[in-house]
Short mmCIF file of C-alpha atoms in Angstrom, two decimals:
data_model
loop_
_atom_site.label_atom_id
_atom_site.label_comp_id
_atom_site.label_asym_id
_atom_site.label_seq_id
_atom_site.Cartn_x
_atom_site.Cartn_y
_atom_site.Cartn_z
CA UNK A 1 -20.04 20.47 1.86
CA UNK A 2 -18.45 22.08 4.92
CA UNK A 3 -17.33 20.10 7.97
CA UNK A 4 -16.79 21.75 11.36
CA UNK A 5 -14.96 20.08 14.26
CA UNK A 6 -15.16 21.31 17.87
CA UNK A 7 -12.68 19.76 20.30
CA UNK A 8 -10.21 20.68 23.00
CA UNK A 9 -6.47 20.00 22.82
CA UNK A 10 -5.66 17.21 20.35
CA UNK A 11 -8.95 15.31 20.71
CA UNK A 12 -9.90 16.14 17.14
CA UNK A 13 -6.83 14.56 15.54
CA UNK A 14 -8.17 11.02 15.45
CA UNK A 15 -11.45 12.19 13.92
CA UNK A 16 -9.58 14.41 11.46
CA UNK A 17 -7.46 11.48 10.29
CA UNK A 18 -10.59 9.36 9.91
CA UNK A 19 -12.28 12.05 7.81
CA UNK A 20 -9.27 12.68 5.60
CA UNK A 21 -8.82 8.94 5.07
CA UNK A 22 -12.43 8.65 3.93
CA UNK A 23 -12.49 11.84 1.87
CA UNK A 24 -9.30 10.93 0.01
CA UNK A 25 -11.19 8.00 -1.55
CA UNK A 26 -12.60 9.22 -4.87
CA UNK A 27 -15.39 6.63 -4.79
CA UNK A 28 -16.58 7.84 -1.38
CA UNK A 29 -16.38 11.46 -2.53
CA UNK A 30 -18.75 10.62 -5.36
CA UNK A 31 -21.18 8.93 -2.94
CA UNK A 32 -21.11 11.98 -0.66
CA UNK A 33 -22.21 14.17 -3.55
CA UNK A 34 -25.27 12.00 -4.16
CA UNK A 35 -26.20 11.29 -0.51
CA UNK A 36 -29.72 12.43 0.35
CA UNK A 37 -30.03 11.85 4.12
CA UNK A 38 -28.07 12.88 7.20
CA UNK A 39 -27.68 9.23 8.25
CA UNK A 40 -26.22 8.30 4.89
CA UNK A 41 -23.73 11.18 5.13
CA UNK A 42 -22.74 10.18 8.67
CA UNK A 43 -22.21 6.54 7.66
CA UNK A 44 -20.04 7.56 4.72
CA UNK A 45 -17.93 9.97 6.78
CA UNK A 46 -17.37 7.38 9.50
CA UNK A 47 -16.36 4.77 6.96
CA UNK A 48 -19.26 2.47 7.77
CA UNK A 49 -20.36 2.06 4.14
CA UNK A 50 -16.90 1.48 2.68
CA UNK A 51 -16.03 -1.87 1.23
CA UNK A 52 -12.74 -3.26 2.48
CA UNK A 53 -9.89 -1.76 0.54
CA UNK A 54 -7.23 -3.93 -1.04
CA UNK A 55 -4.73 -5.05 1.59
CA UNK A 56 -1.20 -4.48 0.31
CA UNK A 57 1.07 -2.80 2.83
CA UNK A 58 3.86 -3.53 5.29
CA UNK A 59 1.79 -6.26 6.93
CA UNK A 60 1.74 -8.31 3.73
CA UNK A 61 5.28 -7.52 2.61
CA UNK A 62 8.36 -9.61 3.49
CA UNK A 63 11.77 -8.57 2.19
CA UNK A 64 15.20 -10.18 2.54
CA UNK A 65 13.76 -13.55 3.52
CA UNK A 66 16.31 -16.25 4.33
CA UNK A 67 14.92 -18.74 1.81
CA UNK A 68 16.54 -21.33 -0.42
CA UNK A 69 13.36 -22.85 -1.82
CA UNK A 70 10.07 -21.61 -3.24
CA UNK A 71 8.01 -23.42 -0.61
CA UNK A 72 9.35 -21.10 2.09
CA UNK A 73 8.03 -18.07 0.21
CA UNK A 74 4.71 -19.82 -0.48
CA UNK A 75 4.20 -20.60 3.21
CA UNK A 76 5.21 -17.10 4.29
CA UNK A 77 2.82 -15.35 1.90
CA UNK A 78 -0.02 -17.70 2.82
CA UNK A 79 0.58 -17.03 6.52
CA UNK A 80 0.61 -13.26 5.97
CA UNK A 81 -2.71 -13.37 4.12
CA UNK A 82 -4.24 -15.62 6.79
CA UNK A 83 -3.08 -13.28 9.57
CA UNK A 84 -4.86 -10.27 8.02
CA UNK A 85 -8.07 -12.24 7.52
CA UNK A 86 -7.88 -12.30 3.73
CA UNK A 87 -7.99 -16.08 3.25
CA UNK A 88 -9.10 -19.28 4.92
CA UNK A 89 -7.49 -22.71 5.37
CA UNK A 90 -8.57 -23.90 1.91
CA UNK A 91 -6.65 -21.05 0.28
CA UNK A 92 -3.57 -21.75 2.38
CA UNK A 93 -3.61 -25.44 1.50
CA UNK A 94 -3.98 -24.72 -2.21
CA UNK A 95 -1.19 -22.15 -2.55
CA UNK A 96 1.24 -24.22 -0.50
CA UNK A 97 0.64 -27.47 -2.39
CA UNK A 98 0.47 -26.07 -5.94
CA UNK A 99 3.53 -24.81 -7.81
CA UNK A 100 3.45 -21.05 -8.50
CA UNK A 101 3.56 -19.67 -12.03
CA UNK A 102 6.93 -18.46 -13.29
CA UNK A 103 6.48 -14.98 -14.80
CA UNK A 104 10.14 -14.60 -15.65
CA UNK A 105 12.88 -12.21 -14.45
CA UNK A 106 12.86 -13.96 -11.07
CA UNK A 107 9.20 -13.18 -10.35
CA UNK A 108 6.65 -15.90 -9.53
CA UNK A 109 2.88 -15.70 -8.92
CA UNK A 110 0.25 -17.86 -7.23
CA UNK A 111 -3.38 -17.67 -6.14
CA UNK A 112 -6.37 -19.88 -5.40
CA UNK A 113 -9.94 -20.05 -6.66
CA UNK A 114 -11.00 -21.10 -3.15
CA UNK A 115 -10.89 -19.41 0.22
CA UNK A 116 -10.68 -15.75 -0.81
CA UNK A 117 -12.27 -13.72 2.02
CA UNK A 118 -11.08 -10.23 1.03
CA UNK A 119 -8.80 -8.85 -1.65
CA UNK A 120 -5.16 -8.74 -0.61
CA UNK A 121 -1.69 -9.21 -2.06
CA UNK A 122 1.31 -10.67 -0.23
CA UNK A 123 4.83 -10.23 -1.54
CA UNK A 124 7.93 -12.05 -0.30
CA UNK A 125 11.45 -11.54 -1.62
CA UNK A 126 14.40 -13.81 -0.97
CA UNK A 127 17.56 -12.28 0.46
CA UNK A 128 19.49 -14.16 -2.21
CA UNK A 129 18.10 -15.48 -5.49
CA UNK A 130 17.93 -19.26 -5.99
CA UNK A 131 16.60 -21.57 -8.68
CA UNK A 132 13.59 -23.83 -9.16
CA UNK A 133 13.75 -26.22 -12.12
CA UNK A 134 16.73 -24.22 -13.37
CA UNK A 135 14.67 -21.00 -13.34
CA UNK A 136 15.61 -18.02 -11.13
CA UNK A 137 13.48 -17.24 -8.08
CA UNK A 138 13.72 -13.88 -6.32
CA UNK A 139 10.18 -12.78 -5.54
CA UNK A 140 6.76 -14.39 -5.04
CA UNK A 141 3.46 -12.53 -5.34
CA UNK A 142 0.41 -14.25 -3.82
CA UNK A 143 -3.02 -12.84 -4.63
CA UNK A 144 -6.28 -13.23 -2.72
CA UNK A 145 -9.01 -11.99 -5.04
CA UNK A 146 -12.45 -11.35 -3.55
CA UNK A 147 -13.26 -8.60 -6.08
CA UNK A 148 -11.58 -6.77 -8.95
CA UNK A 149 -9.22 -4.65 -6.82
CA UNK A 150 -6.10 -6.83 -7.32
CA UNK A 151 -6.40 -6.44 -11.10
CA UNK A 152 -4.70 -3.03 -10.99
CA UNK A 153 -1.75 -4.51 -9.07
CA UNK A 154 -1.43 -7.35 -11.57
CA UNK A 155 -1.53 -4.86 -14.44
CA UNK A 156 1.32 -2.87 -12.90
CA UNK A 157 3.30 -6.06 -12.34
CA UNK A 158 2.69 -7.10 -15.94
CA UNK A 159 3.90 -3.72 -17.20
CA UNK A 160 7.09 -3.97 -15.17
CA UNK A 161 7.77 -7.38 -16.68
CA UNK A 162 6.97 -6.30 -20.24
CA UNK A 163 9.20 -3.24 -19.88
CA UNK A 164 12.00 -5.45 -18.47
CA UNK A 165 11.96 -3.43 -15.26
CA UNK A 166 11.14 -6.17 -12.76
CA UNK A 167 14.61 -5.67 -11.28
CA UNK A 168 13.21 -2.58 -9.55
CA UNK A 169 11.08 -4.90 -7.41
CA UNK A 170 14.08 -7.09 -6.65
CA UNK A 171 16.30 -4.28 -5.36
CA UNK A 172 14.01 -1.61 -3.90
CA UNK A 173 13.20 -0.91 -0.27
CA UNK A 174 9.75 -1.65 1.15
CA UNK A 175 8.26 1.79 0.44
CA UNK A 176 9.38 1.67 -3.19
CA UNK A 177 8.09 -1.87 -3.74
CA UNK A 178 4.68 -0.78 -2.46
CA UNK A 179 4.78 2.33 -4.64
CA UNK A 180 5.59 0.28 -7.74
CA UNK A 181 2.62 -2.02 -7.14
CA UNK A 182 0.08 0.55 -5.93
CA UNK A 183 0.86 3.59 -8.09
CA UNK A 184 0.52 4.12 -11.83
CA UNK A 185 3.26 6.74 -11.90
CA UNK A 186 6.09 5.90 -14.25
CA UNK A 187 9.34 4.70 -12.75
CA UNK A 188 11.84 7.52 -12.64
CA UNK A 189 15.53 6.78 -12.83
CA UNK A 190 16.50 9.96 -10.95
CA UNK A 191 14.59 9.36 -7.72
CA UNK A 192 16.03 10.94 -4.59
CA UNK A 193 14.88 9.87 -1.15
CA UNK A 194 15.39 10.94 2.45
CA UNK A 195 13.98 9.95 5.82
CA UNK A 196 13.03 12.36 8.60
CA UNK A 197 11.55 12.00 12.08
CA UNK A 198 8.52 14.23 12.67
CA UNK A 199 9.00 16.23 15.86
CA UNK A 200 5.81 18.29 15.76
CA UNK A 201 3.81 17.68 18.96
CA UNK A 202 0.71 16.38 17.19
CA UNK A 203 2.28 15.01 14.03
CA UNK A 204 1.14 16.05 10.57
CA UNK A 205 -2.38 17.26 11.26
CA UNK A 206 -4.09 20.01 9.26
CA UNK A 207 -1.93 23.05 10.06
CA UNK A 208 1.58 21.56 9.77
CA UNK A 209 0.31 19.37 6.94
CA UNK A 210 -0.77 22.49 5.06
CA UNK A 211 2.66 24.04 5.55
CA UNK A 212 4.34 20.90 4.22
CA UNK A 213 2.06 20.66 1.18
CA UNK A 214 2.51 24.35 0.37
CA UNK A 215 6.28 23.90 0.53
CA UNK A 216 6.14 20.87 -1.76
CA UNK A 217 4.00 22.77 -4.27
CA UNK A 218 6.83 25.24 -4.76
CA UNK A 219 8.76 22.53 -6.62
CA UNK A 220 7.98 21.10 -10.04
CA UNK A 221 9.16 17.61 -9.04
CA UNK A 222 6.81 14.76 -8.15
CA UNK A 223 7.14 14.29 -4.39
CA UNK A 224 5.55 11.53 -2.33
CA UNK A 225 5.43 11.06 1.43
CA UNK A 226 5.37 7.72 3.25
CA UNK A 227 4.63 7.08 6.93
CA UNK A 228 7.14 4.36 7.77
CA UNK A 229 5.21 3.57 10.97
CA UNK A 230 1.98 3.19 9.00
CA UNK A 231 0.90 1.17 5.97
CA UNK A 232 4.05 2.03 4.04
CA UNK A 233 2.03 3.25 1.07
CA UNK A 234 3.13 6.54 -0.53
CA UNK A 235 0.88 9.61 -0.65
CA UNK A 236 0.94 12.47 -3.13
CA UNK A 237 2.77 15.29 -1.35
CA UNK A 238 0.64 17.88 -3.15
CA UNK A 239 -2.59 16.60 -1.60
CA UNK A 240 -3.31 17.82 1.93
CA UNK A 241 -6.05 15.22 2.27
CA UNK A 242 -3.71 12.35 1.45
CA UNK A 243 -0.85 13.68 3.59
CA UNK A 244 -3.04 14.08 6.70
CA UNK A 245 -4.60 10.66 6.06
CA UNK A 246 -1.14 9.09 6.50
CA UNK A 247 -1.64 9.50 10.24
CA UNK A 248 1.92 10.67 10.91
CA UNK A 249 2.38 11.14 14.67
CA UNK A 250 5.13 12.69 16.75
CA UNK A 251 8.41 10.79 16.32
CA UNK A 252 7.05 8.88 13.32
CA UNK A 253 9.76 8.28 10.71
CA UNK A 254 8.65 9.53 7.30
CA UNK A 255 10.24 9.01 3.90
CA UNK A 256 10.16 11.58 1.11
CA UNK A 257 10.73 10.63 -2.53
CA UNK A 258 11.43 13.11 -5.31
CA UNK A 259 11.29 12.29 -9.01
CA UNK A 260 12.08 14.76 -11.77
#
């Protein structure tokens, strides 16, 4: 399939970001291959037929919270999920009034069978660890589960705990916490990171994005790019589609992570 865009100046950038965001979804790519009508293709390309993706980004992440009790983290996570439209009042009431499950290593988990409107995960981390019933508390993960999407996040969390690597979640910055919970890539001990401000007039659209990706491909390391003004989720630096879909604009701070 070939897509042509005709526009003057930078009018095409918003549409380009929309298309790359949609096309970077493997499930949508498969639907495009089997689409049989022009209307179906249009709806897929405009994102009209997409189910809501799991919400786990900077809007549902709270780090360095001034908390000395678990209830503060419970209320904060519930409020975050309510603000993004993932849960209703019944969910909020349940997760605030019920004691979360202690997973060990300072990590706690809670959810509710009621009031799940869309799949989302909220994470809050205390600035300083405290105790609940003589057990350490550093981080609370609250899950709204409207479909199976959160399962992958829970599996990654479980692996971190089983491998005794939960401390990565307790010390990392926001971008790394999101990467640990949304990516299946193994944790590398030799990760290097740097932040840069994009000064290109129209941000990382197709042409400068291509230059960046081609530069990254010259290295054997795994390199990810994160738009710190966006969702905070990392993108594979070797994928032009995923880099452009970040929506990096002029003066956007971007973080680069290199492993290996």
